[in-house]
């Protein structure tokens, strides 16, 4: 590339969008520090794309990002912004970027936020870079997304505690985990907590939801009854949100109605989104934040900054949102063919 043709970047806008993820603050900090190093001004916009549409912003300097690397949430706030899906919303966001003389926009969020960035890029000629941050880990082209490691650690800690009380009372728990339509959290947490059952999109995909659920319910009831008869111990089922109609509570009621099995449903919910980011998320966010600024200076645009095999890489934004990253096939196979069967053998 001829570096003489690269337009110098003087002003960067950043925003955090979609579900918040632990490590977003670490990414903001890295961007601001790297930008200052290269003498670039940073303007933060509030509450996702709403900040661009409603023109709510603040300049960000190194002092503003001191002492935030360890904090969950995001100092810029995050939100959904339905207006970004309208031409009026895109026009308002573009107008703000032009008024602020922004050369480049960095969006920290999930695949929906990247779709918003692409829509904006069609109307606005500045550079656009996405940083993958979502607890769901469902973005293709990056080994991990910011927030995933913290979310699974939080869930593991919670389920280890549930295991203690379940073991003491020989209880059956059904724990519902986040992930929207992806099973990264459920599968990883299920394996790490030695759950007796993992029910997720990757191992429970029925052509007919009602028939599939009925069949699964029958086998589940049989296995739980066997476990209860043969050993006096806890029994934990982890289930992905949105995989079962009505979720964990309905599954618990169905097991009660079908086979008089007493289960406690526990929905971990938003606890998985909060908390201080673990080391892995802080480091990933820092690498991606610095990488994003350096890519902008190199003239790159319309890309997601990713980590692949421990190295920084860039992926075209349309490619990043084309497919959802799947759960590791070896993890699914290990759970389905070995670990789940071991739980049955213990019965
Ligand atoms: P997470 O999955 O972790 O919640 P996300 O970024 O995928 O993160 P979404 O709610 O899907 O979360 O998207 C965030 C925002 O991105 C939306 O509220 C909207 O403002 C914008 N957005 C999403 N899809 C589009 C689209 N097709 N066109 C324009 N904007 C979009």
mmCIF file of C-alpha atoms and ligand atoms in Angstrom:
data_model
loop_
_atom_site.group_PDB
_atom_site.id
_atom_site.type_symbol
_atom_site.label_atom_id
_atom_site.label_comp_id
_atom_site.label_asym_id
_atom_site.label_seq_id
_atom_site.Cartn_x
_atom_site.Cartn_y
_atom_site.Cartn_z
ATOM 1 C CA UNK A 1 0.000 0.000 0.000
ATOM 2 C CA UNK A 2 1.267 3.486 -0.806
ATOM 3 C CA UNK A 3 1.360 5.170 2.604
ATOM 4 C CA UNK A 4 1.448 8.608 0.960
ATOM 5 C CA UNK A 5 -2.198 8.166 -0.044
ATOM 6 C CA UNK A 6 -3.376 7.447 3.491
ATOM 7 C CA UNK A 7 -5.483 10.235 4.954
ATOM 8 C CA UNK A 8 -4.176 11.151 8.423
ATOM 9 C CA UNK A 9 -6.537 10.268 11.273
ATOM 10 C CA UNK A 10 -7.020 13.219 13.639
ATOM 11 C CA UNK A 11 -10.318 12.494 15.375
ATOM 12 C CA UNK A 12 -11.713 9.098 16.378
ATOM 13 C CA UNK A 13 -15.237 8.469 17.688
ATOM 14 C CA UNK A 14 -15.889 5.417 19.854
ATOM 15 C CA UNK A 15 -19.031 3.815 21.214
ATOM 16 C CA UNK A 16 -20.076 0.616 22.994
ATOM 17 C CA UNK A 17 -23.217 -1.038 21.625
ATOM 18 C CA UNK A 18 -25.499 -4.050 22.198
ATOM 19 C CA UNK A 19 -25.246 -6.174 25.334
ATOM 20 C CA UNK A 20 -22.496 -4.892 27.619
ATOM 21 C CA UNK A 21 -19.569 -7.237 28.163
ATOM 22 C CA UNK A 22 -16.857 -7.221 30.856
ATOM 23 C CA UNK A 23 -13.717 -5.813 29.232
ATOM 24 C CA UNK A 24 -15.426 -3.063 27.221
ATOM 25 C CA UNK A 25 -13.829 -0.510 29.573
ATOM 26 C CA UNK A 26 -10.410 -2.078 29.045
ATOM 27 C CA UNK A 27 -10.907 -1.650 25.282
ATOM 28 C CA UNK A 28 -11.938 2.012 25.681
ATOM 29 C CA UNK A 29 -8.859 2.629 27.825
ATOM 30 C CA UNK A 30 -6.512 1.003 25.314
ATOM 31 C CA UNK A 31 -7.967 3.029 22.424
ATOM 32 C CA UNK A 32 -7.651 6.317 24.303
ATOM 33 C CA UNK A 33 -4.065 5.650 25.415
ATOM 34 C CA UNK A 34 -2.994 4.473 21.948
ATOM 35 C CA UNK A 35 -4.715 7.459 20.332
ATOM 36 C CA UNK A 36 -2.940 9.882 22.653
ATOM 37 C CA UNK A 37 0.358 8.181 21.771
ATOM 38 C CA UNK A 38 -0.306 8.912 18.080
ATOM 39 C CA UNK A 39 -1.713 12.411 18.865
ATOM 40 C CA UNK A 40 -5.253 11.572 17.844
ATOM 41 C CA UNK A 41 -8.280 13.031 19.673
ATOM 42 C CA UNK A 42 -10.982 10.626 20.909
ATOM 43 C CA UNK A 43 -14.664 11.479 21.293
ATOM 44 C CA UNK A 44 -16.848 8.993 23.179
ATOM 45 C CA UNK A 45 -20.537 8.720 22.248
ATOM 46 C CA UNK A 46 -23.044 7.509 24.844
ATOM 47 C CA UNK A 47 -25.408 4.558 24.850
ATOM 48 C CA UNK A 48 -24.447 2.888 21.610
ATOM 49 C CA UNK A 49 -25.646 4.438 18.364
ATOM 50 C CA UNK A 50 -28.121 6.571 20.367
ATOM 51 C CA UNK A 51 -25.201 8.839 21.223
ATOM 52 C CA UNK A 52 -24.574 9.506 17.547
ATOM 53 C CA UNK A 53 -28.243 10.063 16.735
ATOM 54 C CA UNK A 54 -28.938 12.282 19.764
ATOM 55 C CA UNK A 55 -25.480 13.913 19.684
ATOM 56 C CA UNK A 56 -24.485 13.028 23.233
ATOM 57 C CA UNK A 57 -20.709 12.845 23.551
ATOM 58 C CA UNK A 58 -17.655 13.670 25.616
ATOM 59 C CA UNK A 59 -13.982 14.051 24.725
ATOM 60 C CA UNK A 60 -11.947 11.229 26.245
ATOM 61 C CA UNK A 61 -8.435 11.784 27.544
ATOM 62 C CA UNK A 62 -6.045 9.537 29.406
ATOM 63 C CA UNK A 63 -7.322 10.856 32.777
ATOM 64 C CA UNK A 64 -10.878 9.812 31.888
ATOM 65 C CA UNK A 65 -9.832 6.200 31.452
ATOM 66 C CA UNK A 66 -7.679 5.886 34.564
ATOM 67 C CA UNK A 67 -8.822 3.167 36.939
ATOM 68 C CA UNK A 68 -11.392 1.570 34.660
ATOM 69 C CA UNK A 69 -9.549 -1.515 33.362
ATOM 70 C CA UNK A 70 -10.947 -3.624 36.209
ATOM 71 C CA UNK A 71 -14.546 -2.411 35.978
ATOM 72 C CA UNK A 72 -17.422 -4.316 34.371
ATOM 73 C CA UNK A 73 -20.074 -2.527 32.313
ATOM 74 C CA UNK A 74 -18.964 0.416 30.177
ATOM 75 C CA UNK A 75 -18.272 4.033 31.121
ATOM 76 C CA UNK A 76 -19.861 5.040 27.791
ATOM 77 C CA UNK A 77 -23.059 3.061 28.606
ATOM 78 C CA UNK A 78 -24.519 0.670 26.082
ATOM 79 C CA UNK A 79 -27.978 0.267 24.593
ATOM 80 C CA UNK A 80 -29.980 -1.090 21.712
ATOM 81 C CA UNK A 81 -30.906 1.594 19.191
ATOM 82 C CA UNK A 82 -33.802 0.630 16.889
ATOM 83 C CA UNK A 83 -33.526 3.999 15.098
ATOM 84 C CA UNK A 84 -30.267 2.840 13.503
ATOM 85 C CA UNK A 85 -32.326 0.495 11.355
ATOM 86 C CA UNK A 86 -34.070 3.469 9.707
ATOM 87 C CA UNK A 87 -32.721 5.794 7.033
ATOM 88 C CA UNK A 88 -33.541 8.791 9.256
ATOM 89 C CA UNK A 89 -31.433 7.345 12.089
ATOM 90 C CA UNK A 90 -28.489 6.700 9.758
ATOM 91 C CA UNK A 91 -28.792 10.249 8.379
ATOM 92 C CA UNK A 92 -28.778 11.732 11.920
ATOM 93 C CA UNK A 93 -25.766 9.628 12.944
ATOM 94 C CA UNK A 94 -23.917 10.664 9.769
ATOM 95 C CA UNK A 95 -24.701 14.314 10.392
ATOM 96 C CA UNK A 96 -23.192 14.091 13.918
ATOM 97 C CA UNK A 97 -20.009 12.464 12.607
ATOM 98 C CA UNK A 98 -19.654 15.201 9.972
ATOM 99 C CA UNK A 99 -20.313 18.021 12.458
ATOM 100 C CA UNK A 100 -17.703 16.576 14.807
ATOM 101 C CA UNK A 101 -15.238 16.202 11.905
ATOM 102 C CA UNK A 102 -14.702 12.556 12.821
ATOM 103 C CA UNK A 103 -12.235 10.683 10.600
ATOM 104 C CA UNK A 104 -12.870 7.206 11.997
ATOM 105 C CA UNK A 105 -15.383 5.333 14.147
ATOM 106 C CA UNK A 106 -14.600 2.377 16.409
ATOM 107 C CA UNK A 107 -17.630 0.331 17.455
ATOM 108 C CA UNK A 108 -17.179 -2.053 20.394
ATOM 109 C CA UNK A 109 -19.984 -4.620 20.352
ATOM 110 C CA UNK A 110 -21.469 -7.743 18.803
ATOM 111 C CA UNK A 111 -22.536 -8.711 15.294
ATOM 112 C CA UNK A 112 -25.657 -6.509 15.411
ATOM 113 C CA UNK A 113 -23.473 -3.517 16.234
ATOM 114 C CA UNK A 114 -21.243 -4.429 13.282
ATOM 115 C CA UNK A 115 -24.307 -4.540 11.002
ATOM 116 C CA UNK A 116 -25.097 -1.024 12.238
ATOM 117 C CA UNK A 117 -21.520 0.071 11.483
ATOM 118 C CA UNK A 118 -21.792 -1.282 7.946
ATOM 119 C CA UNK A 119 -25.117 0.486 7.391
ATOM 120 C CA UNK A 120 -23.500 3.732 8.548
ATOM 121 C CA UNK A 121 -20.462 3.199 6.366
ATOM 122 C CA UNK A 122 -22.679 3.160 3.276
ATOM 123 C CA UNK A 123 -23.630 6.795 3.953
ATOM 124 C CA UNK A 124 -20.501 8.106 5.651
ATOM 125 C CA UNK A 125 -17.055 8.097 4.070
ATOM 126 C CA UNK A 126 -14.985 7.853 7.272
ATOM 127 C CA UNK A 127 -13.133 4.701 8.373
ATOM 128 C CA UNK A 128 -15.028 2.128 10.436
ATOM 129 C CA UNK A 129 -13.564 -0.558 12.689
ATOM 130 C CA UNK A 130 -15.355 -3.090 14.895
ATOM 131 C CA UNK A 131 -14.010 -4.619 18.101
ATOM 132 C CA UNK A 132 -15.763 -7.898 19.021
ATOM 133 C CA UNK A 133 -17.220 -7.612 22.517
ATOM 134 C CA UNK A 134 -20.089 -9.844 23.558
ATOM 135 C CA UNK A 135 -20.391 -12.502 26.232
ATOM 136 C CA UNK A 136 -21.969 -14.797 23.596
ATOM 137 C CA UNK A 137 -18.654 -15.456 21.742
ATOM 138 C CA UNK A 138 -20.688 -15.924 18.573
ATOM 139 C CA UNK A 139 -18.683 -13.762 16.147
ATOM 140 C CA UNK A 140 -16.927 -15.529 13.319
ATOM 141 C CA UNK A 141 -13.241 -14.817 12.627
ATOM 142 C CA UNK A 142 -11.967 -14.199 16.138
ATOM 143 C CA UNK A 143 -10.873 -16.905 18.561
ATOM 144 C CA UNK A 144 -12.694 -15.164 21.401
ATOM 145 C CA UNK A 145 -14.830 -12.094 21.972
ATOM 146 C CA UNK A 146 -14.241 -9.682 24.843
ATOM 147 C CA UNK A 147 -16.404 -10.664 27.837
ATOM 148 C CA UNK A 148 -16.831 -14.372 27.115
ATOM 149 C CA UNK A 149 -14.103 -15.570 29.485
ATOM 150 C CA UNK A 150 -15.444 -13.501 32.373
ATOM 151 C CA UNK A 151 -19.026 -14.623 31.713
ATOM 152 C CA UNK A 152 -18.150 -18.314 31.797
ATOM 153 C CA UNK A 153 -16.034 -17.872 34.912
ATOM 154 C CA UNK A 154 -18.937 -16.094 36.627
ATOM 155 C CA UNK A 155 -21.337 -18.877 35.658
ATOM 156 C CA UNK A 156 -18.897 -21.593 36.751
ATOM 157 C CA UNK A 157 -18.441 -19.953 40.149
ATOM 158 C CA UNK A 158 -22.225 -19.745 40.591
ATOM 159 C CA UNK A 159 -22.844 -23.356 39.545
ATOM 160 C CA UNK A 160 -20.052 -24.648 41.791
ATOM 161 C CA UNK A 161 -21.991 -23.043 44.669
ATOM 162 C CA UNK A 162 -25.253 -24.519 43.437
ATOM 163 C CA UNK A 163 -23.491 -27.908 43.298
ATOM 164 C CA UNK A 164 -22.611 -27.661 47.013
ATOM 165 C CA UNK A 165 -26.198 -27.137 48.108
ATOM 166 C CA UNK A 166 -27.515 -29.606 45.501
ATOM 167 C CA UNK A 167 -25.113 -32.238 46.805
ATOM 168 C CA UNK A 168 -26.113 -31.629 50.421
ATOM 169 C CA UNK A 169 -29.830 -32.073 49.681
ATOM 170 C CA UNK A 170 -29.451 -34.485 46.735
ATOM 171 C CA UNK A 171 -31.327 -31.982 44.614
ATOM 172 C CA UNK A 172 -31.802 -31.673 40.885
ATOM 173 C CA UNK A 173 -31.135 -28.241 39.452
ATOM 174 C CA UNK A 174 -31.863 -26.903 35.984
ATOM 175 C CA UNK A 175 -29.619 -23.898 35.396
ATOM 176 C CA UNK A 176 -30.439 -21.620 32.463
ATOM 177 C CA UNK A 177 -27.519 -19.792 30.891
ATOM 178 C CA UNK A 178 -27.277 -16.811 28.529
ATOM 179 C CA UNK A 179 -26.019 -16.846 24.939
ATOM 180 C CA UNK A 180 -28.998 -15.752 22.862
ATOM 181 C CA UNK A 181 -28.922 -18.297 20.014
ATOM 182 C CA UNK A 182 -25.480 -19.686 20.620
ATOM 183 C CA UNK A 183 -24.300 -22.416 22.967
ATOM 184 C CA UNK A 184 -20.743 -21.258 23.706
ATOM 185 C CA UNK A 185 -21.560 -20.342 27.300
ATOM 186 C CA UNK A 186 -23.762 -23.384 27.940
ATOM 187 C CA UNK A 187 -21.366 -25.957 26.495
ATOM 188 C CA UNK A 188 -18.212 -24.555 28.064
ATOM 189 C CA UNK A 189 -19.826 -24.022 31.465
ATOM 190 C CA UNK A 190 -21.572 -27.399 31.337
ATOM 191 C CA UNK A 191 -18.294 -29.200 30.719
ATOM 192 C CA UNK A 192 -16.372 -27.131 33.271
ATOM 193 C CA UNK A 193 -18.985 -27.796 35.966
ATOM 194 C CA UNK A 194 -19.327 -31.497 35.115
ATOM 195 C CA UNK A 195 -23.037 -31.025 34.509
ATOM 196 C CA UNK A 196 -24.907 -34.301 34.156
ATOM 197 C CA UNK A 197 -26.835 -32.873 31.189
ATOM 198 C CA UNK A 198 -26.077 -30.126 28.677
ATOM 199 C CA UNK A 199 -29.010 -28.990 26.556
ATOM 200 C CA UNK A 200 -28.062 -26.497 23.864
ATOM 201 C CA UNK A 201 -28.651 -25.646 20.197
ATOM 202 C CA UNK A 202 -25.674 -27.754 19.161
ATOM 203 C CA UNK A 203 -26.988 -31.038 20.587
ATOM 204 C CA UNK A 204 -30.715 -30.388 20.635
ATOM 205 C CA UNK A 205 -32.025 -29.244 17.293
ATOM 206 C CA UNK A 206 -35.428 -30.677 16.563
ATOM 207 C CA UNK A 207 -37.206 -30.359 13.232
ATOM 208 C CA UNK A 208 -40.419 -30.215 15.167
ATOM 209 C CA UNK A 209 -39.882 -28.325 18.428
ATOM 210 C CA UNK A 210 -42.878 -29.832 20.261
ATOM 211 C CA UNK A 211 -42.127 -33.456 19.272
ATOM 212 C CA UNK A 212 -38.399 -32.975 19.896
ATOM 213 C CA UNK A 213 -39.063 -31.596 23.371
ATOM 214 C CA UNK A 214 -41.436 -34.453 24.189
ATOM 215 C CA UNK A 215 -38.818 -37.054 23.194
ATOM 216 C CA UNK A 216 -36.072 -35.270 25.127
ATOM 217 C CA UNK A 217 -38.333 -34.985 28.162
ATOM 218 C CA UNK A 218 -38.917 -38.732 28.212
ATOM 219 C CA UNK A 219 -35.205 -39.628 27.997
ATOM 220 C CA UNK A 220 -34.367 -36.960 30.565
ATOM 221 C CA UNK A 221 -36.973 -38.301 33.001
ATOM 222 C CA UNK A 222 -35.650 -41.871 32.493
ATOM 223 C CA UNK A 223 -32.052 -40.854 33.154
ATOM 224 C CA UNK A 224 -32.902 -38.762 36.199
ATOM 225 C CA UNK A 225 -34.982 -41.612 37.676
ATOM 226 C CA UNK A 226 -32.075 -44.011 37.093
ATOM 227 C CA UNK A 227 -29.653 -41.610 38.762
ATOM 228 C CA UNK A 228 -31.990 -41.143 41.736
ATOM 229 C CA UNK A 229 -32.410 -44.881 42.148
ATOM 230 C CA UNK A 230 -28.721 -45.754 41.936
ATOM 231 C CA UNK A 231 -26.867 -43.002 43.674
ATOM 232 C CA UNK A 232 -27.636 -40.361 46.197
ATOM 233 C CA UNK A 233 -26.140 -37.283 44.694
ATOM 234 C CA UNK A 234 -26.811 -33.946 43.066
ATOM 235 C CA UNK A 235 -27.865 -33.705 39.419
ATOM 236 C CA UNK A 236 -27.276 -30.592 37.347
ATOM 237 C CA UNK A 237 -28.765 -29.839 33.962
ATOM 238 C CA UNK A 238 -27.476 -26.741 32.158
ATOM 239 C CA UNK A 239 -29.711 -25.373 29.446
ATOM 240 C CA UNK A 240 -29.198 -22.553 26.964
ATOM 241 C CA UNK A 241 -31.714 -19.718 27.035
ATOM 242 C CA UNK A 242 -34.112 -19.847 24.055
ATOM 243 C CA UNK A 243 -33.533 -23.557 23.358
ATOM 244 C CA UNK A 244 -36.597 -24.843 25.260
ATOM 245 C CA UNK A 245 -40.030 -23.270 24.931
ATOM 246 C CA UNK A 246 -40.632 -21.456 28.217
ATOM 247 C CA UNK A 247 -37.081 -22.085 29.446
ATOM 248 C CA UNK A 248 -35.817 -23.795 32.612
ATOM 249 C CA UNK A 249 -38.943 -23.125 34.700
ATOM 250 C CA UNK A 250 -41.232 -24.800 32.168
ATOM 251 C CA UNK A 251 -38.849 -27.767 31.844
ATOM 252 C CA UNK A 252 -38.928 -28.167 35.646
ATOM 253 C CA UNK A 253 -42.753 -28.115 35.620
ATOM 254 C CA UNK A 254 -42.854 -30.649 32.777
ATOM 255 C CA UNK A 255 -40.554 -33.081 34.615
ATOM 256 C CA UNK A 256 -42.747 -32.736 37.701
ATOM 257 C CA UNK A 257 -45.939 -33.349 35.723
ATOM 258 C CA UNK A 258 -44.532 -36.228 33.676
ATOM 259 C CA UNK A 259 -42.588 -38.206 36.271
ATOM 260 C CA UNK A 260 -43.040 -36.496 39.624
ATOM 261 C CA UNK A 261 -39.422 -35.329 39.469
ATOM 262 C CA UNK A 262 -38.766 -32.403 41.746
ATOM 263 C CA UNK A 263 -36.354 -29.936 40.082
ATOM 264 C CA UNK A 264 -35.256 -26.463 41.065
ATOM 265 C CA UNK A 265 -35.013 -24.045 38.139
ATOM 266 C CA UNK A 266 -32.357 -21.367 38.424
ATOM 267 C CA UNK A 267 -31.959 -18.627 35.818
ATOM 268 C CA UNK A 268 -28.503 -17.111 36.178
ATOM 269 C CA UNK A 269 -29.427 -14.170 33.930
ATOM 270 C CA UNK A 270 -27.608 -10.857 33.960
ATOM 271 C CA UNK A 271 -25.113 -11.841 36.651
ATOM 272 C CA UNK A 272 -23.234 -13.341 33.666
ATOM 273 C CA UNK A 273 -22.847 -9.898 32.075
ATOM 274 C CA UNK A 274 -21.435 -8.118 35.106
ATOM 275 C CA UNK A 275 -18.344 -8.205 37.260
ATOM 276 C CA UNK A 276 -14.709 -7.348 36.990
ATOM 277 C CA UNK A 277 -13.195 -8.712 33.761
ATOM 278 C CA UNK A 278 -10.818 -11.651 34.178
ATOM 279 C CA UNK A 279 -7.197 -11.283 33.036
ATOM 280 C CA UNK A 280 -7.913 -12.913 29.668
ATOM 281 C CA UNK A 281 -10.590 -10.327 28.792
ATOM 282 C CA UNK A 282 -8.509 -7.363 29.996
ATOM 283 C CA UNK A 283 -5.549 -8.482 27.900
ATOM 284 C CA UNK A 284 -7.636 -9.314 24.812
ATOM 285 C CA UNK A 285 -9.437 -5.947 25.040
ATOM 286 C CA UNK A 286 -6.131 -4.102 25.371
ATOM 287 C CA UNK A 287 -4.578 -5.866 22.383
ATOM 288 C CA UNK A 288 -7.651 -5.252 20.214
ATOM 289 C CA UNK A 289 -7.966 -1.599 21.289
ATOM 290 C CA UNK A 290 -4.344 -0.809 20.423
ATOM 291 C CA UNK A 291 -4.659 -2.871 17.221
ATOM 292 C CA UNK A 292 -7.738 -0.916 16.152
ATOM 293 C CA UNK A 293 -5.966 2.456 16.429
ATOM 294 C CA UNK A 294 -2.914 1.163 14.557
ATOM 295 C CA UNK A 295 -5.136 -0.251 11.802
ATOM 296 C CA UNK A 296 -6.877 3.099 11.389
ATOM 297 C CA UNK A 297 -3.511 4.833 11.055
ATOM 298 C CA UNK A 298 -2.562 2.237 8.425
ATOM 299 C CA UNK A 299 -5.632 3.348 6.459
ATOM 300 C CA UNK A 300 -7.752 0.241 7.068
ATOM 301 C CA UNK A 301 -11.534 0.388 7.201
ATOM 302 C CA UNK A 302 -14.628 -1.798 7.242
ATOM 303 C CA UNK A 303 -12.846 -4.453 9.282
ATOM 304 C CA UNK A 304 -13.174 -6.187 12.614
ATOM 305 C CA UNK A 305 -9.989 -6.380 14.651
ATOM 306 C CA UNK A 306 -9.691 -9.958 15.796
ATOM 307 C CA UNK A 307 -7.387 -12.347 17.557
ATOM 308 C CA UNK A 308 -6.526 -15.514 15.643
ATOM 309 C CA UNK A 309 -4.052 -18.043 17.061
ATOM 310 C CA UNK A 310 -2.768 -15.453 19.502
ATOM 311 C CA UNK A 311 -2.013 -12.851 16.785
ATOM 312 C CA UNK A 312 -3.927 -9.723 15.831
ATOM 313 C CA UNK A 313 -5.754 -10.122 12.534
ATOM 314 C CA UNK A 314 -8.335 -8.218 10.579
ATOM 315 C CA UNK A 315 -11.508 -9.632 9.112
ATOM 316 C CA UNK A 316 -13.807 -7.849 6.659
ATOM 317 C CA UNK A 317 -16.896 -6.716 8.605
ATOM 318 C CA UNK A 318 -19.345 -8.348 6.145
ATOM 319 C CA UNK A 319 -17.469 -11.650 6.616
ATOM 320 C CA UNK A 320 -17.511 -11.335 10.409
ATOM 321 C CA UNK A 321 -21.306 -11.050 10.489
ATOM 322 C CA UNK A 322 -22.052 -13.586 7.771
ATOM 323 C CA UNK A 323 -21.909 -16.670 10.002
ATOM 324 C CA UNK A 324 -22.105 -17.305 13.709
ATOM 325 C CA UNK A 325 -18.955 -18.860 15.166
ATOM 326 C CA UNK A 326 -19.787 -22.419 16.192
ATOM 327 C CA UNK A 327 -18.961 -24.135 19.458
ATOM 328 C CA UNK A 328 -15.775 -26.232 19.260
ATOM 329 C CA UNK A 329 -16.752 -29.528 17.615
ATOM 330 C CA UNK A 330 -14.280 -31.443 19.802
ATOM 331 C CA UNK A 331 -15.952 -30.047 22.926
ATOM 332 C CA UNK A 332 -19.401 -31.072 21.682
ATOM 333 C CA UNK A 333 -18.162 -34.548 20.772
ATOM 334 C CA UNK A 334 -16.388 -34.987 24.118
ATOM 335 C CA UNK A 335 -19.558 -34.029 25.986
ATOM 336 C CA UNK A 336 -21.926 -36.095 23.861
ATOM 337 C CA UNK A 337 -19.851 -39.220 23.314
ATOM 338 C CA UNK A 338 -17.832 -39.508 26.510
ATOM 339 C CA UNK A 339 -18.705 -37.168 29.374
ATOM 340 C CA UNK A 340 -22.502 -37.462 29.224
ATOM 341 C CA UNK A 341 -22.183 -41.242 29.025
ATOM 342 C CA UNK A 342 -19.864 -41.269 32.032
ATOM 343 C CA UNK A 343 -22.604 -39.525 34.007
ATOM 344 C CA UNK A 344 -24.989 -42.330 32.990
ATOM 345 C CA UNK A 345 -22.460 -45.033 33.915
ATOM 346 C CA UNK A 346 -22.283 -43.599 37.416
ATOM 347 C CA UNK A 347 -26.000 -44.314 37.778
HETATM 348 P P1 LIG B 1 -25.085 -8.701 21.778
HETATM 349 O O1 LIG B 1 -25.384 -9.846 20.854
HETATM 350 O O2 LIG B 1 -23.982 -8.992 22.719
HETATM 351 O O3 LIG B 1 -26.291 -8.169 22.481
HETATM 352 P P2 LIG B 1 -25.056 -7.003 19.450
HETATM 353 O O4 LIG B 1 -24.181 -5.903 19.003
HETATM 354 O O5 LIG B 1 -25.193 -8.165 18.487
HETATM 355 O O6 LIG B 1 -24.523 -7.480 20.863
HETATM 356 P P3 LIG B 1 -27.762 -6.129 18.861
HETATM 357 O O7 LIG B 1 -28.877 -5.755 19.774
HETATM 358 O O8 LIG B 1 -28.002 -7.217 17.870
HETATM 359 O O9 LIG B 1 -26.515 -6.442 19.801
HETATM 360 O O10 LIG B 1 -27.331 -4.839 18.009
HETATM 361 C C1 LIG B 1 -26.964 -3.631 18.682
HETATM 362 C C2 LIG B 1 -27.426 -2.439 17.902
HETATM 363 O O11 LIG B 1 -26.830 -2.424 16.584
HETATM 364 C C3 LIG B 1 -28.928 -2.380 17.607
HETATM 365 O O12 LIG B 1 -29.676 -1.910 18.697
HETATM 366 C C4 LIG B 1 -28.950 -1.385 16.458
HETATM 367 O O13 LIG B 1 -28.759 -0.077 16.925
HETATM 368 C C5 LIG B 1 -27.707 -1.782 15.678
HETATM 369 N N1 LIG B 1 -28.055 -2.713 14.592
HETATM 370 C C6 LIG B 1 -28.232 -4.044 14.665
HETATM 371 N N2 LIG B 1 -28.547 -4.559 13.449
HETATM 372 C C7 LIG B 1 -28.594 -3.514 12.592
HETATM 373 C C8 LIG B 1 -28.893 -3.373 11.195
HETATM 374 N N3 LIG B 1 -29.189 -4.425 10.433
HETATM 375 N N4 LIG B 1 -28.846 -2.116 10.658
HETATM 376 C C9 LIG B 1 -28.534 -1.051 11.412
HETATM 377 N N5 LIG B 1 -28.264 -1.125 12.736
HETATM 378 C C10 LIG B 1 -28.281 -2.319 13.319
#
